[in-house]
């Protein structure tokens, strides 16, 4: 291949990188899809307690084919497994820290006893490496909530330590108003993968050193930057101790700037599909476990806003775009009244990117299962005469060469 | 005739010409900037008058202001296809005065490509003439003991021993064992425009990554390196022979404590020499005669709040040239302290005593006391960071990411 051929080939493959997702409705596709939603966490009944087990460790996550980064994962998953309980259940979560970093678990939106709230140095000491902590609480209030690490949250949350917590209401008013059989959980997050990598490396190095000193009983509050009160802090500064935000900073100087955006730990083209049928209602639980606002817009439909932070909305209203702010949960009901394949995406399109390149990130689709197969054929319903089926072999060959299979949808990675 | 006709210049043309990349947005690489400014006031008290023309060796006392060994480097790295990474480094340092290198010496002009198990380096860079590093102020403070000396050098500068135009390949086994084959064009005083390879060698080094230093293993680093110089055979005019040197090195974690850290480093260099050199009449004789040298250094590092606080080192070296009539040997004692006065900023104090005996005295002088007090400011920063180091904890302990 000479130089000219090399350039031509490179340009073609960059501009027209197209892959074929196969049949969305095939059995294999649906099986694969199950792995793209939070996995249910099984429990053991111990008397009146539903006992769950969570652990955390470092794991490599591949948000989209061809790109991986190290994460902190509950039970080897990002997001962590879904805890689903009934209102009033006694919940016990045995949390084991298999990583070399400190952690806690905060139950976001839950009314737990304050000592179970998981805020380090406020409600508990951190769960140190190879240690366990047992959280016990009563499942209330009802609705869509989530859990996340509350230690070093700038790193630990965007590194993957979050999962959904659903408290079901036996007399669910939403289900009565909008009868549904299927529901989906979508957990949004945003990641500065460079910050995660640098900061996790530094934390792991520090913890190797600290663990050694702890084992020898030589760890102290100045080294840890943890003080009993302001007097102790002021006294240390007076004696020459420098706070880490001054001259001894430990983390990168910049505030993280997210460059990957995920739904259930995946970015387009690996984001999950939402399946629906004509005439069916589906419930979608939206959770923002990241630090960015996501303005979620559904094409071709208005959806019902039915719960805000888990709390049922007495008089649901319709909209087609909702700003999902950090820490927020919304439940929406989508009515299957417009057959097709409809994208559901962040309308801040800076977040529909992977490492700055559109399309990617928070882009997924609502897919009607009863969509006739022939509506997927490009040439059959195309508004572009070029793609209409003229019966001429030459055109078919050209189309095939340009577009691959005569079928939608496709995966486009560079528009 | 030289055994290696493949020149650095020729290879440079092949690799550096490059190809058109087509239209598209260039991927901005990681960019790293690093510098060190080391400024000291030096007091010398010398005995003996050396024939080697290095002013600071002249008999008597003198005090100078010294900023040598300060450097500036800029580098860029980016991912390549198939899990490889590419890097370039451009750097210059400030050599000692009157060394024939000018005000500025370009010590780093190199390109490197690497993946998880392989490293290929082409260009001017640091050579394999030493293994490991000792905590002296400047890399060349005890060079006659911890470096394999370049036999083509005139001896008036130290950069001839530290840098060369290299072709180097390293294979890494199990993240810690580095096996390197290399060829170099060392700077030649008598033939400065010859860019042929005039050195060849290999090394095997076991090295615990810096990120895992707190694993508290006793052996931090151990290795051997062979450097063979392709020189004219004085016993057979018109033909060449090899001058072979073998360096071995070990760094031991004596007390790998995060607060009170103590390590010990020892290097031995055996110069197998050229037969028939029995007198030291020139610097060539000094670098080409058989010799044995040892240099060891113990270091105490006090760390406060996870950062270096101060460091005290004590070292000594001995070198003998057994085949020189009348005897020839030299030794050195060195001690220094670094005290951190702020981020990246150190206060330095160093004392060194160096004595030459027997036949070495006419060439190098008799002895020298050297006191140094100074400041050092060093800094490096990676901008647009986009991938991890091979030796990060995440890559070493939690799965390597290409």
Coordinates of N, CA and C in Angstrom, one line a residue, chain A residues 186-365:
Chain A
X186 N -32.7 3.3 35.6 CA -31.6 4.0 34.8 C -30.8 4.8 35.8
X187 N -29.6 4.5 36.0 CA -28.7 5.3 36.9 C -27.7 6.0 36.1
X188 N -27.8 7.4 36.2 CA -26.9 8.2 35.4 C -25.6 8.6 36.2
X189 N -24.5 8.7 35.5 CA -23.3 9.2 36.2 C -22.4 9.9 35.2
X190 N -21.5 10.6 35.7 CA -20.5 11.3 34.8 C -19.1 11.1 35.4
X191 N -18.1 10.9 34.6 CA -16.8 10.5 35.1 C -15.7 11.3 34.4
X192 N -14.8 11.8 35.2 CA -13.5 12.3 34.7 C -12.5 11.2 34.9
X193 N -12.4 10.4 33.8 CA -11.6 9.1 34.0 C -10.1 9.4 34.3
X194 N -9.7 10.6 33.8 CA -8.2 10.9 34.1 C -8.1 11.3 35.6
X195 N -9.0 12.0 36.1 CA -9.0 12.3 37.6 C -9.1 11.0 38.4
X196 N -10.0 10.1 38.0 CA -10.3 8.9 38.7 C -8.9 8.1 38.7
X197 N -8.3 8.0 37.6 CA -7.1 7.2 37.5 C -6.0 7.8 38.4
X198 N -5.7 9.1 38.3 CA -4.7 9.7 39.0 C -4.9 9.7 40.5
X199 N -6.2 10.0 40.9 CA -6.5 10.1 42.3 C -6.5 8.7 43.0
X200 N -7.0 7.7 42.2 CA -7.1 6.4 42.8 C -5.7 5.8 43.0
X201 N -4.8 6.1 42.1 CA -3.4 5.7 42.2 C -2.8 6.3 43.5
X202 N -3.0 7.6 43.6 CA -2.4 8.3 44.8 C -3.0 7.8 46.1
X203 N -4.3 7.6 46.1 CA -4.9 7.1 47.3 C -4.4 5.7 47.7
X204 N -4.3 4.9 46.7 CA -3.8 3.5 46.9 C -2.4 3.5 47.5
X205 N -1.6 4.4 46.9 CA -0.2 4.5 47.4 C -0.2 5.0 48.8
X206 N -1.0 6.0 49.1 CA -1.0 6.5 50.5 C -1.5 5.5 51.5
X207 N -2.5 4.7 51.0 CA -3.1 3.7 52.0 C -2.1 2.6 52.3
X208 N -1.3 2.2 51.3 CA -0.3 1.2 51.6 C 0.6 1.7 52.8
X209 N 1.0 2.9 52.7 CA 1.8 3.5 53.7 C 1.1 3.6 55.0
X210 N -0.2 4.1 54.9 CA -0.9 4.4 56.2 C -1.3 3.0 56.9
X211 N -1.6 2.0 56.0 CA -2.0 0.8 56.6 C -0.8 0.2 57.5
X212 N 0.4 0.4 56.9 CA 1.5 -0.1 57.7 C 1.7 0.7 59.0
X213 N 1.5 2.0 59.0 CA 1.6 2.8 60.2 C 0.5 2.4 61.2
X214 N -0.7 2.2 60.7 CA -1.8 1.8 61.5 C -1.5 0.5 62.2
X215 N -0.9 -0.4 61.4 CA -0.6 -1.7 62.0 C 0.4 -1.6 63.1
X216 N 1.2 -0.6 63.1 CA 2.2 -0.4 64.1 C 1.8 0.6 65.2
X217 N 0.5 1.0 65.1 CA 0.0 2.0 66.1 C 0.7 3.3 66.0
X218 N 1.1 3.7 64.8 CA 1.9 5.0 64.7 C 1.1 6.0 63.8
X219 N -0.1 5.8 63.6 CA -0.9 6.7 62.8 C -1.4 7.8 63.7
X220 N -1.5 9.0 63.2 CA -2.0 10.1 64.0 C -2.9 11.0 63.2
X221 N -3.6 11.9 63.9 CA -4.6 12.7 63.3 C -4.1 13.7 62.3
X222 N -2.9 14.2 62.5 CA -2.3 15.1 61.5 C -2.0 14.4 60.2
X223 N -1.5 13.2 60.3 CA -1.2 12.4 59.1 C -2.5 12.1 58.3
X224 N -3.6 11.9 59.1 CA -4.8 11.6 58.5 C -5.6 12.8 58.1
X225 N -5.2 13.9 58.7 CA -6.0 15.2 58.5 C -7.4 15.0 59.1
X226 N -7.5 14.4 60.2 CA -8.7 14.2 60.9 C -8.5 14.7 62.3
X227 N -9.4 15.6 62.8 CA -9.2 16.3 64.1 C -10.5 16.1 64.9
X228 N -10.3 16.1 66.2 CA -11.4 15.9 67.2 C -12.3 17.1 67.2
X229 N -11.7 18.3 67.0 CA -12.5 19.6 67.1 C -11.6 20.7 66.5
X230 N -12.2 21.9 66.4 CA -11.5 23.0 65.8 C -10.3 23.4 66.6
X231 N -10.4 23.3 67.9 CA -9.3 23.7 68.7 C -8.0 22.9 68.4
X232 N -8.3 21.6 68.2 CA -7.1 20.7 67.8 C -6.6 21.0 66.4
X233 N -7.5 21.3 65.5 CA -7.1 21.8 64.2 C -6.3 23.1 64.2
X234 N -6.8 24.0 65.0 CA -6.1 25.3 65.0 C -4.7 25.2 65.7
X235 N -4.7 24.3 66.7 CA -3.4 24.1 67.4 C -2.4 23.5 66.5
X236 N -2.8 22.6 65.7 CA -1.9 21.9 64.7 C -1.4 22.9 63.7
X237 N -2.3 23.8 63.2 CA -1.8 24.8 62.3 C -0.9 25.8 62.9
X238 N -1.2 26.1 64.2 CA -0.3 27.0 64.9 C 1.1 26.4 65.1
X239 N 1.2 25.1 65.2 CA 2.5 24.4 65.4 C 3.1 24.0 64.1
X240 N 2.6 24.6 63.0 CA 3.3 24.4 61.7 C 2.7 23.4 60.7
X241 N 1.6 22.8 61.2 CA 1.0 21.8 60.3 C 0.3 22.5 59.1
X242 N 0.4 22.0 57.9 CA -0.2 22.7 56.7 C -1.4 21.9 56.3
X243 N -2.6 22.6 56.2 CA -3.8 21.8 55.7 C -3.6 21.4 54.3
X244 N -4.2 20.3 53.9 CA -3.9 19.7 52.5 C -4.4 20.7 51.4
X245 N -5.3 21.6 51.7 CA -5.8 22.5 50.7 C -4.9 23.7 50.5
X246 N -3.8 23.8 51.3 CA -2.9 24.9 51.2 C -1.6 24.4 50.5
X247 N -0.6 24.1 51.2 CA 0.7 23.8 50.5 C 1.0 22.3 50.3
X248 N 0.1 21.5 50.9 CA 0.4 20.0 50.9 C -0.7 19.2 50.2
X249 N -1.2 19.8 49.1 CA -2.3 19.2 48.5 C -2.0 17.8 48.0
X250 N -3.0 16.9 48.1 CA -2.8 15.5 47.8 C -3.4 15.1 46.5
X251 N -4.5 15.9 46.1 CA -5.2 15.5 44.9 C -4.9 16.5 43.8
X252 N -5.2 16.1 42.5 CA -4.9 17.1 41.4 C -5.6 18.4 41.7
X253 N -5.0 19.5 41.2 CA -5.5 20.8 41.6 C -6.8 21.2 41.0
X254 N -7.1 20.6 39.8 CA -8.4 21.0 39.1 C -9.6 20.3 39.6
X255 N -10.7 20.9 39.5 CA -12.0 20.2 39.7 C -12.3 19.3 38.6
X256 N -12.7 18.0 38.9 CA -12.9 17.1 37.8 C -13.8 17.6 36.7
X257 N -13.4 17.3 35.5 CA -14.2 17.7 34.3 C -14.6 16.4 33.6
X258 N -15.9 16.0 33.7 CA -16.3 14.7 33.2 C -16.1 14.6 31.7
X259 N -15.6 13.5 31.3 CA -15.4 13.2 29.9 C -16.1 11.9 29.4
X260 N -16.7 11.2 30.4 CA -17.5 10.0 30.0 C -18.8 10.1 30.8
X261 N -19.9 9.8 30.1 CA -21.2 9.9 30.7 C -21.9 8.5 30.6
X262 N -22.4 8.0 31.7 CA -22.9 6.6 31.6 C -24.3 6.5 32.1
X263 N -25.0 5.5 31.6 CA -26.3 5.1 32.1 C -26.1 3.6 32.5
X264 N -26.3 3.3 33.7 CA -26.1 2.0 34.2 C -24.6 1.5 33.9
X265 N -23.7 2.4 34.1 CA -22.3 2.1 33.9 C -21.9 2.0 32.4
X266 N -22.8 2.2 31.5 CA -22.5 2.1 30.1 C -22.7 3.4 29.3
X267 N -21.9 3.6 28.3 CA -22.1 4.7 27.4 C -22.5 4.2 26.0
X268 N -23.2 5.1 25.2 CA -23.5 4.7 23.9 C -22.3 4.2 23.1
X269 N -22.2 3.2 22.4 CA -23.4 2.4 21.9 C -23.7 1.2 22.8
X270 N -23.2 1.2 24.1 CA -23.5 0.0 24.9 C -24.6 0.3 25.9
X271 N -25.3 1.5 25.8 CA -26.4 1.8 26.7 C -27.5 0.8 26.5
X272 N -28.4 0.7 27.6 CA -29.5 -0.3 27.4 C -30.6 0.3 26.6
X273 N -31.5 -0.6 26.1 CA -32.7 -0.2 25.4 C -33.8 -0.4 26.4
X274 N -34.9 0.4 26.2 CA -36.1 0.3 27.0 C -37.1 -0.4 26.1
X275 N -37.6 -1.5 26.4 CA -38.6 -2.2 25.5 C -40.0 -1.8 26.0
X276 N -40.9 -1.7 25.0 CA -42.3 -1.4 25.3 C -43.1 -2.0 24.2
X277 N -44.4 -2.1 24.4 CA -45.3 -2.6 23.3 C -46.4 -1.6 23.2
X278 N -47.0 -1.5 22.1 CA -48.1 -0.6 21.9 C -49.2 -0.9 22.9
X279 N -49.7 0.2 23.6 CA -50.7 0.0 24.6 C -50.2 -0.3 25.9
X280 N -48.9 -0.5 26.1 CA -48.3 -0.9 27.4 C -47.8 0.4 28.1
X281 N -47.9 0.4 29.4 CA -47.2 1.4 30.2 C -45.9 0.8 30.8
X282 N -44.9 1.5 30.8 CA -43.7 1.1 31.5 C -43.3 2.2 32.5
X283 N -42.7 1.7 33.6 CA -42.2 2.7 34.6 C -40.7 2.7 34.5
X284 N -40.2 3.9 34.5 CA -38.7 4.1 34.4 C -38.3 4.9 35.6
X285 N -37.4 4.3 36.4 CA -36.9 5.0 37.6 C -35.5 5.7 37.2
X286 N -35.5 7.0 37.3 CA -34.3 7.7 36.9 C -33.6 8.2 38.1
X287 N -32.3 7.9 38.2 CA -31.5 8.2 39.3 C -30.2 9.0 38.8
X288 N -29.9 10.1 39.4 CA -28.6 10.7 39.0 C -27.6 10.6 40.2
X289 N -26.7 9.6 40.0 CA -25.7 9.4 41.0 C -24.4 10.1 40.7
X290 N -24.4 11.0 39.7 CA -23.2 11.7 39.3 C -23.3 13.1 39.7
X291 N -22.4 13.9 39.2 CA -22.3 15.3 39.6 C -22.6 16.3 38.5
X292 N -23.3 15.8 37.5 CA -23.7 16.7 36.4 C -25.2 16.7 36.2
X293 N -25.8 17.7 35.7 CA -27.2 17.8 35.4 C -27.5 17.1 34.0
X294 N -28.5 16.3 34.0 CA -28.8 15.6 32.7 C -30.3 16.0 32.3
X295 N -30.4 16.7 31.2 CA -31.7 17.1 30.7 C -32.2 16.1 29.8
X296 N -33.0 15.2 30.3 CA -33.4 14.0 29.6 C -34.6 14.2 28.7
X297 N -34.5 13.9 27.5 CA -35.6 14.2 26.5 C -35.9 12.9 25.8
X298 N -37.2 12.6 25.7 CA -37.7 11.4 25.0 C -38.4 11.9 23.7
X299 N -38.0 11.3 22.6 CA -38.6 11.6 21.3 C -39.9 10.9 21.2
X300 N -40.8 11.7 20.5 CA -42.1 11.1 20.1 C -43.1 10.8 21.1
X301 N -42.9 11.2 22.3 CA -43.8 10.9 23.5 C -43.7 12.0 24.5
X302 N -44.8 12.2 25.2 CA -44.8 12.9 26.5 C -44.9 11.8 27.6
X303 N -44.2 11.9 28.6 CA -44.3 10.9 29.7 C -44.8 11.6 30.9
X304 N -45.3 10.7 31.8 CA -45.9 11.2 33.0 C -44.9 11.3 34.1
X305 N -44.8 12.4 34.8 CA -44.0 12.5 36.0 C -44.8 12.0 37.2
X306 N -44.3 10.9 37.8 CA -45.2 10.3 38.8 C -44.5 10.2 40.2
X307 N -43.2 10.4 40.3 CA -42.6 10.5 41.6 C -41.4 11.3 41.6
X308 N -41.2 12.1 42.6 CA -40.0 13.0 42.8 C -39.3 12.7 44.0
X309 N -38.0 12.3 43.9 CA -37.2 11.8 45.0 C -38.0 10.6 45.7
X310 N -38.7 9.8 45.0 CA -39.4 8.6 45.5 C -40.8 8.9 46.0
X311 N -41.1 10.2 46.1 CA -42.4 10.6 46.7 C -43.4 10.7 45.5
X312 N -44.5 9.9 45.6 CA -45.5 10.0 44.5 C -46.0 11.4 44.4
X313 N -46.2 11.8 43.1 CA -46.7 13.1 42.8 C -48.3 12.9 42.8
X314 N -49.0 13.6 43.7 CA -50.5 13.4 43.7 C -51.2 13.7 42.4
X315 N -50.7 14.7 41.7 CA -51.4 14.9 40.4 C -50.3 14.9 39.3
X316 N -50.0 13.7 38.8 CA -48.9 13.6 37.8 C -49.2 14.6 36.6
X317 N -48.1 15.1 36.0 CA -48.2 15.9 34.8 C -47.3 15.3 33.7
X318 N -47.6 15.8 32.5 CA -46.8 15.3 31.4 C -45.7 16.3 31.0
X319 N -44.7 15.7 30.4 CA -43.6 16.5 29.8 C -42.8 15.6 29.0
X320 N -41.9 16.1 28.2 CA -41.0 15.3 27.4 C -39.5 15.5 27.7
X321 N -39.3 16.5 28.6 CA -37.9 16.7 28.9 C -37.8 17.0 30.4
X322 N -36.9 16.4 31.1 CA -36.8 16.6 32.5 C -35.3 16.8 33.0
X323 N -35.1 17.8 33.7 CA -33.7 18.0 34.2 C -33.5 17.1 35.5
X324 N -32.6 16.2 35.3 CA -32.2 15.3 36.4 C -31.0 15.8 37.1
X325 N -31.2 16.5 38.2 CA -30.0 17.1 38.9 C -29.3 16.1 39.8
X326 N -28.0 16.4 40.2 CA -27.3 15.5 41.0 C -28.0 15.1 42.3
X327 N -28.1 13.8 42.6 CA -28.7 13.4 43.8 C -30.2 13.2 43.6
X328 N -30.8 13.5 42.5 CA -32.2 13.5 42.2 C -32.7 12.1 41.7
X329 N -33.9 11.7 42.1 CA -34.6 10.6 41.4 C -35.9 11.1 41.0
X330 N -36.3 10.6 39.8 CA -37.7 10.8 39.3 C -38.2 9.4 38.8
X331 N -39.5 9.2 39.0 CA -40.1 8.1 38.3 C -41.0 8.6 37.2
X332 N -40.9 8.0 36.1 CA -41.8 8.4 35.0 C -42.5 7.2 34.4
X333 N -43.7 7.5 33.8 CA -44.5 6.4 33.1 C -44.5 6.8 31.7
X334 N -44.1 5.9 30.8 CA -44.1 6.1 29.4 C -45.3 5.2 28.9
X335 N -46.2 5.9 28.1 CA -47.3 5.1 27.5 C -46.9 4.7 26.1
X336 N -47.1 3.5 25.8 CA -46.8 3.0 24.4 C -47.8 3.4 23.4
X337 N -47.7 4.6 22.9 CA -48.7 5.1 22.0 C -48.2 5.6 20.7
X338 N -47.0 5.3 20.4 CA -46.4 5.8 19.1 C -45.3 4.8 18.7
X339 N -45.7 3.8 18.0 CA -44.8 2.7 17.7 C -43.6 3.1 16.9
X340 N -42.4 2.6 17.3 CA -41.2 3.0 16.6 C -40.0 2.7 17.5
X341 N -38.9 3.3 17.0 CA -37.7 3.3 17.8 C -37.3 4.8 18.1
X342 N -37.3 5.1 19.4 CA -37.3 6.5 19.8 C -36.1 6.8 20.8
X343 N -35.3 7.7 20.4 CA -34.1 8.0 21.3 C -34.6 8.7 22.6
X344 N -33.9 8.4 23.6 CA -34.1 9.0 25.0 C -32.7 9.5 25.4
X345 N -32.5 10.8 25.4 CA -31.1 11.2 25.6 C -31.0 12.5 26.4
X346 N -29.8 12.8 26.8 CA -29.5 14.1 27.4 C -29.5 15.1 26.4
X347 N -30.3 16.2 26.6 CA -30.4 17.2 25.6 C -29.3 18.2 25.7
X348 N -28.5 18.1 26.8 CA -27.2 18.8 26.8 C -26.3 17.9 26.1
X349 N -26.2 18.2 24.8 CA -25.5 17.2 23.9 C -24.0 17.1 24.2
X350 N -23.5 17.9 25.1 CA -22.1 17.8 25.5 C -22.0 16.5 26.3
X351 N -23.1 16.0 26.8 CA -23.1 14.7 27.5 C -23.5 13.5 26.7
X352 N -23.7 13.8 25.4 CA -23.9 12.6 24.5 C -22.6 12.4 23.7
X353 N -21.6 12.3 24.5 CA -20.2 12.2 23.9 C -19.4 11.2 24.7
X354 N -18.5 10.6 24.0 CA -17.5 9.7 24.7 C -16.1 10.4 24.5
X355 N -15.5 10.8 25.6 CA -14.2 11.5 25.5 C -14.3 12.7 24.5
X356 N -15.4 13.4 24.6 CA -15.6 14.6 23.8 C -16.1 14.4 22.3
X357 N -16.3 13.1 22.0 CA -16.7 12.8 20.6 C -18.1 12.4 20.5
X358 N -18.9 13.1 19.7 CA -20.3 12.8 19.5 C -20.5 11.7 18.4
X359 N -21.4 10.8 18.5 CA -22.3 10.5 19.6 C -21.7 9.5 20.6
X360 N -22.2 9.5 21.8 CA -21.8 8.6 22.9 C -22.6 8.9 24.1
X361 N -22.0 8.6 25.2 CA -22.6 9.0 26.5 C -24.1 8.6 26.7
X362 N -24.9 9.6 27.1 CA -26.2 9.3 27.6 C -27.2 9.3 26.4
X363 N -27.1 8.3 25.6 CA -27.9 8.1 24.4 C -28.5 6.7 24.4
X364 N -29.8 6.6 24.6 CA -30.4 5.2 24.5 C -31.7 5.3 23.8
X365 N -32.4 4.2 23.7 CA -33.6 4.2 22.9 C -34.7 3.4 23.5

